[in-house]
mmCIF file with all atom_site columns, C-alpha atoms in Angstrom:
data_model
loop_
_atom_site.group_PDB
_atom_site.id
_atom_site.type_symbol
_atom_site.label_atom_id
_atom_site.label_alt_id
_atom_site.label_comp_id
_atom_site.label_asym_id
_atom_site.label_entity_id
_atom_site.label_seq_id
_atom_site.pdbx_PDB_ins_code
_atom_site.Cartn_x
_atom_site.Cartn_y
_atom_site.Cartn_z
_atom_site.occupancy
_atom_site.B_iso_or_equiv
_atom_site.pdbx_formal_charge
_atom_site.auth_seq_id
_atom_site.auth_comp_id
_atom_site.auth_asym_id
_atom_site.auth_atom_id
_atom_site.pdbx_PDB_model_num
ATOM 1  C CA . MET O 1 1  ? -33.933 -110.394 -43.063 1.00 92.00 ? 1  MET O CA 1
ATOM 2  C CA . LYS O 1 2  ? -32.640 -111.208 -39.599 1.00 96.00 ? 2  LYS O CA 1
ATOM 3  C CA . GLY O 1 3  ? -29.728 -109.894 -37.584 1.00 96.00 ? 3  GLY O CA 1
ATOM 4  C CA . THR O 1 4  ? -28.234 -110.468 -34.147 1.00 97.00 ? 4  THR O CA 1
ATOM 5  C CA . ILE O 1 5  ? -27.707 -107.751 -31.542 1.00 97.00 ? 5  ILE O CA 1
ATOM 6  C CA . VAL O 1 6  ? -23.999 -107.779 -30.686 1.00 97.00 ? 6  VAL O CA 1
ATOM 7  C CA . ASN O 1 7  ? -23.644 -104.929 -28.193 1.00 96.00 ? 7  ASN O CA 1
ATOM 8  C CA . PHE O 1 8  ? -24.542 -101.370 -27.315 1.00 96.00 ? 8  PHE O CA 1
ATOM 9  C CA . ARG O 1 9  ? -22.482 -98.565  -28.821 1.00 95.00 ? 9  ARG O CA 1
ATOM 10 C CA . LEU O 1 10 ? -19.783 -97.866  -26.266 1.00 93.00 ? 10 LEU O CA 1
ATOM 11 C CA . SER O 1 11 ? -17.288 -95.149  -25.496 1.00 94.00 ? 11 SER O CA 1
ATOM 12 C CA . ARG O 1 12 ? -14.630 -95.028  -22.822 1.00 95.00 ? 12 ARG O CA 1
ATOM 13 C CA . HIS O 1 13 ? -16.973 -94.022  -20.003 1.00 97.00 ? 13 HIS O CA 1
ATOM 14 C CA . ASN O 1 14 ? -20.464 -94.256  -21.493 1.00 95.00 ? 14 ASN O CA 1
ATOM 15 C CA . GLN O 1 15 ? -22.874 -96.772  -22.950 1.00 93.00 ? 15 GLN O CA 1
ATOM 16 C CA . LYS O 1 16 ? -25.601 -95.584  -25.301 1.00 93.00 ? 16 LYS O CA 1
ATOM 17 C CA . PRO O 1 17 ? -28.633 -97.859  -24.800 1.00 92.00 ? 17 PRO O CA 1
ATOM 18 C CA . ASN O 1 18 ? -30.493 -96.720  -27.923 1.00 94.00 ? 18 ASN O CA 1
ATOM 19 C CA . HIS O 1 19 ? -27.474 -97.153  -30.251 1.00 97.00 ? 19 HIS O CA 1
ATOM 20 C CA . ILE O 1 20 ? -27.029 -100.845 -31.079 1.00 97.00 ? 20 ILE O CA 1
ATOM 21 C CA . ILE O 1 21 ? -24.456 -102.791 -33.108 1.00 98.00 ? 21 ILE O CA 1
ATOM 22 C CA . ILE O 1 22 ? -26.047 -105.525 -35.241 1.00 97.00 ? 22 ILE O CA 1
ATOM 23 C CA . GLN O 1 23 ? -24.461 -108.386 -37.206 1.00 97.00 ? 23 GLN O CA 1
ATOM 24 C CA . VAL O 1 24 ? -26.639 -109.483 -40.148 1.00 95.00 ? 24 VAL O CA 1
ATOM 25 C CA . GLU O 1 25 ? -26.643 -113.027 -41.529 1.00 93.00 ? 25 GLU O CA 1
ATOM 26 C CA . GLY O 1 26 ? -24.969 -113.184 -44.934 1.00 93.00 ? 26 GLY O CA 1
ATOM 27 C CA . VAL O 1 27 ? -23.353 -109.735 -44.726 1.00 95.00 ? 27 VAL O CA 1
ATOM 28 C CA . SER O 1 28 ? -19.581 -109.952 -44.419 1.00 95.00 ? 28 SER O CA 1
ATOM 29 C CA . SER O 1 29 ? -18.194 -106.734 -45.927 1.00 96.00 ? 29 SER O CA 1
ATOM 30 C CA . ARG O 1 30 ? -18.611 -103.011 -45.480 1.00 96.00 ? 30 ARG O CA 1
ATOM 31 C CA . ALA O 1 31 ? -19.892 -102.648 -49.072 1.00 96.00 ? 31 ALA O CA 1
ATOM 32 C CA . ASP O 1 32 ? -22.701 -105.137 -48.394 1.00 96.00 ? 32 ASP O CA 1
ATOM 33 C CA . ALA O 1 33 ? -23.542 -103.384 -45.121 1.00 96.00 ? 33 ALA O CA 1
ATOM 34 C CA . GLU O 1 34 ? -23.819 -99.970  -46.805 1.00 96.00 ? 34 GLU O CA 1
ATOM 35 C CA . LYS O 1 35 ? -26.713 -101.294 -48.919 1.00 96.00 ? 35 LYS O CA 1
ATOM 36 C CA . LEU O 1 36 ? -28.802 -101.744 -45.744 1.00 96.00 ? 36 LEU O CA 1
ATOM 37 C CA . VAL O 1 37 ? -28.383 -98.172  -44.451 1.00 97.00 ? 37 VAL O CA 1
ATOM 38 C CA . GLY O 1 38 ? -31.770 -96.477  -44.016 1.00 97.00 ? 38 GLY O CA 1
ATOM 39 C CA . LYS O 1 39 ? -33.802 -99.661  -43.519 1.00 97.00 ? 39 LYS O CA 1
ATOM 40 C CA . LYS O 1 40 ? -36.058 -100.104 -40.493 1.00 98.00 ? 40 LYS O CA 1
ATOM 41 C CA . VAL O 1 41 ? -35.202 -102.471 -37.652 1.00 98.00 ? 41 VAL O CA 1
ATOM 42 C CA . SER O 1 42 ? -37.527 -103.875 -34.983 1.00 97.00 ? 42 SER O CA 1
ATOM 43 C CA . TRP O 1 43 ? -36.941 -105.863 -31.802 1.00 97.00 ? 43 TRP O CA 1
ATOM 44 C CA . THR O 1 44 ? -39.841 -107.664 -30.111 1.00 96.00 ? 44 THR O CA 1
ATOM 45 C CA . ALA O 1 45 ? -39.659 -108.312 -26.377 1.00 94.00 ? 45 ALA O CA 1
ATOM 46 C CA . PRO O 1 46 ? -40.354 -111.817 -25.105 1.00 91.00 ? 46 PRO O CA 1
ATOM 47 C CA . GLY O 1 47 ? -43.342 -112.374 -22.834 1.00 89.00 ? 47 GLY O CA 1
ATOM 48 C CA . LYS O 1 48 ? -47.051 -111.657 -22.926 1.00 92.00 ? 48 LYS O CA 1
ATOM 49 C CA . LYS O 1 49 ? -46.980 -108.014 -24.000 1.00 92.00 ? 49 LYS O CA 1
ATOM 50 C CA . LYS O 1 50 ? -44.773 -108.507 -27.092 1.00 91.00 ? 50 LYS O CA 1
ATOM 51 C CA . THR O 1 51 ? -43.563 -104.909 -26.927 1.00 93.00 ? 51 THR O CA 1
ATOM 52 C CA . THR O 1 52 ? -41.882 -103.818 -30.151 1.00 96.00 ? 52 THR O CA 1
ATOM 53 C CA . ILE O 1 53 ? -39.153 -101.175 -30.262 1.00 96.00 ? 53 ILE O CA 1
ATOM 54 C CA . GLU O 1 54 ? -38.333 -99.825  -33.702 1.00 97.00 ? 54 GLU O CA 1
ATOM 55 C CA . GLY O 1 55 ? -35.268 -98.122  -35.092 1.00 98.00 ? 55 GLY O CA 1
ATOM 56 C CA . LYS O 1 56 ? -33.327 -97.313  -38.232 1.00 98.00 ? 56 LYS O CA 1
ATOM 57 C CA . ILE O 1 57 ? -29.948 -98.444  -39.553 1.00 98.00 ? 57 ILE O CA 1
ATOM 58 C CA . GLN O 1 58 ? -27.632 -95.428  -39.569 1.00 98.00 ? 58 GLN O CA 1
ATOM 59 C CA . SER O 1 59 ? -24.246 -96.645  -40.811 1.00 97.00 ? 59 SER O CA 1
ATOM 60 C CA . PRO O 1 60 ? -21.886 -99.596  -41.159 1.00 97.00 ? 60 PRO O CA 1
ATOM 61 C CA . HIS O 1 61 ? -19.672 -100.370 -38.163 1.00 96.00 ? 61 HIS O CA 1
ATOM 62 C CA . GLY O 1 62 ? -16.176 -101.503 -39.088 1.00 95.00 ? 62 GLY O CA 1
ATOM 63 C CA . ASN O 1 63 ? -15.154 -103.495 -42.154 1.00 96.00 ? 63 ASN O CA 1
ATOM 64 C CA . SER O 1 64 ? -16.699 -106.894 -41.352 1.00 95.00 ? 64 SER O CA 1
ATOM 65 C CA . GLY O 1 65 ? -20.337 -106.123 -42.173 1.00 95.00 ? 65 GLY O CA 1
ATOM 66 C CA . ALA O 1 66 ? -21.668 -104.991 -38.787 1.00 97.00 ? 66 ALA O CA 1
ATOM 67 C CA . LEU O 1 67 ? -24.256 -102.195 -38.690 1.00 97.00 ? 67 LEU O CA 1
ATOM 68 C CA . ARG O 1 68 ? -25.103 -99.414  -36.259 1.00 98.00 ? 68 ARG O CA 1
ATOM 69 C CA . ALA O 1 69 ? -28.799 -98.834  -35.609 1.00 98.00 ? 69 ALA O CA 1
ATOM 70 C CA . VAL O 1 70 ? -30.497 -96.119  -33.569 1.00 98.00 ? 70 VAL O CA 1
ATOM 71 C CA . PHE O 1 71 ? -33.710 -97.123  -31.785 1.00 97.00 ? 71 PHE O CA 1
ATOM 72 C CA . GLU O 1 72 ? -36.482 -94.792  -30.593 1.00 96.00 ? 72 GLU O CA 1
ATOM 73 C CA . LYS O 1 73 ? -36.059 -96.024  -27.001 1.00 94.00 ? 73 LYS O CA 1
ATOM 74 C CA . GLY O 1 74 ? -33.173 -97.722  -25.268 1.00 94.00 ? 74 GLY O CA 1
ATOM 75 C CA . LEU O 1 75 ? -33.144 -101.512 -25.468 1.00 94.00 ? 75 LEU O CA 1
ATOM 76 C CA . PRO O 1 76 ? -32.919 -103.569 -22.265 1.00 94.00 ? 76 PRO O CA 1
ATOM 77 C CA . GLY O 1 77 ? -29.869 -105.683 -21.512 1.00 92.00 ? 77 GLY O CA 1
ATOM 78 C CA . GLN O 1 78 ? -31.863 -108.869 -22.127 1.00 93.00 ? 78 GLN O CA 1
ATOM 79 C CA . SER O 1 79 ? -31.915 -107.983 -25.834 1.00 94.00 ? 79 SER O CA 1
ATOM 80 C CA . LEU O 1 80 ? -28.177 -108.657 -26.268 1.00 95.00 ? 80 LEU O CA 1
ATOM 81 C CA . GLY O 1 81 ? -27.624 -111.766 -28.372 1.00 96.00 ? 81 GLY O CA 1
ATOM 82 C CA . LYS O 1 82 ? -31.252 -111.860 -29.546 1.00 96.00 ? 82 LYS O CA 1
ATOM 83 C CA . THR O 1 83 ? -32.522 -111.410 -33.099 1.00 96.00 ? 83 THR O CA 1
ATOM 84 C CA . VAL O 1 84 ? -33.932 -108.317 -34.780 1.00 97.00 ? 84 VAL O CA 1
ATOM 85 C CA . GLU O 1 85 ? -36.034 -108.090 -37.922 1.00 97.00 ? 85 GLU O CA 1
ATOM 86 C CA . ILE O 1 86 ? -34.815 -105.835 -40.753 1.00 96.00 ? 86 ILE O CA 1
ATOM 87 C CA . GLN O 1 87 ? -37.471 -104.666 -43.243 1.00 93.00 ? 87 GLN O CA 1
#
């Protein structure tokens, strides 16, 4: 299953680089999003090294099917708008 990285989790003064908001294809409600909580997520960096950063879906974000995932390391800004793989 694939999803798109929408943004980092933000507060008024801070940005949390290892907390990511993801929109998944085909998920459009909070009830559908709650079924994906606990699944693993991975993002693979472009380039020769193909570095993979893994995380876990923690909770739904809002009522339109977005998810909040926590990664082991912070993701770089170039990951915004790219796809992630959900197992």
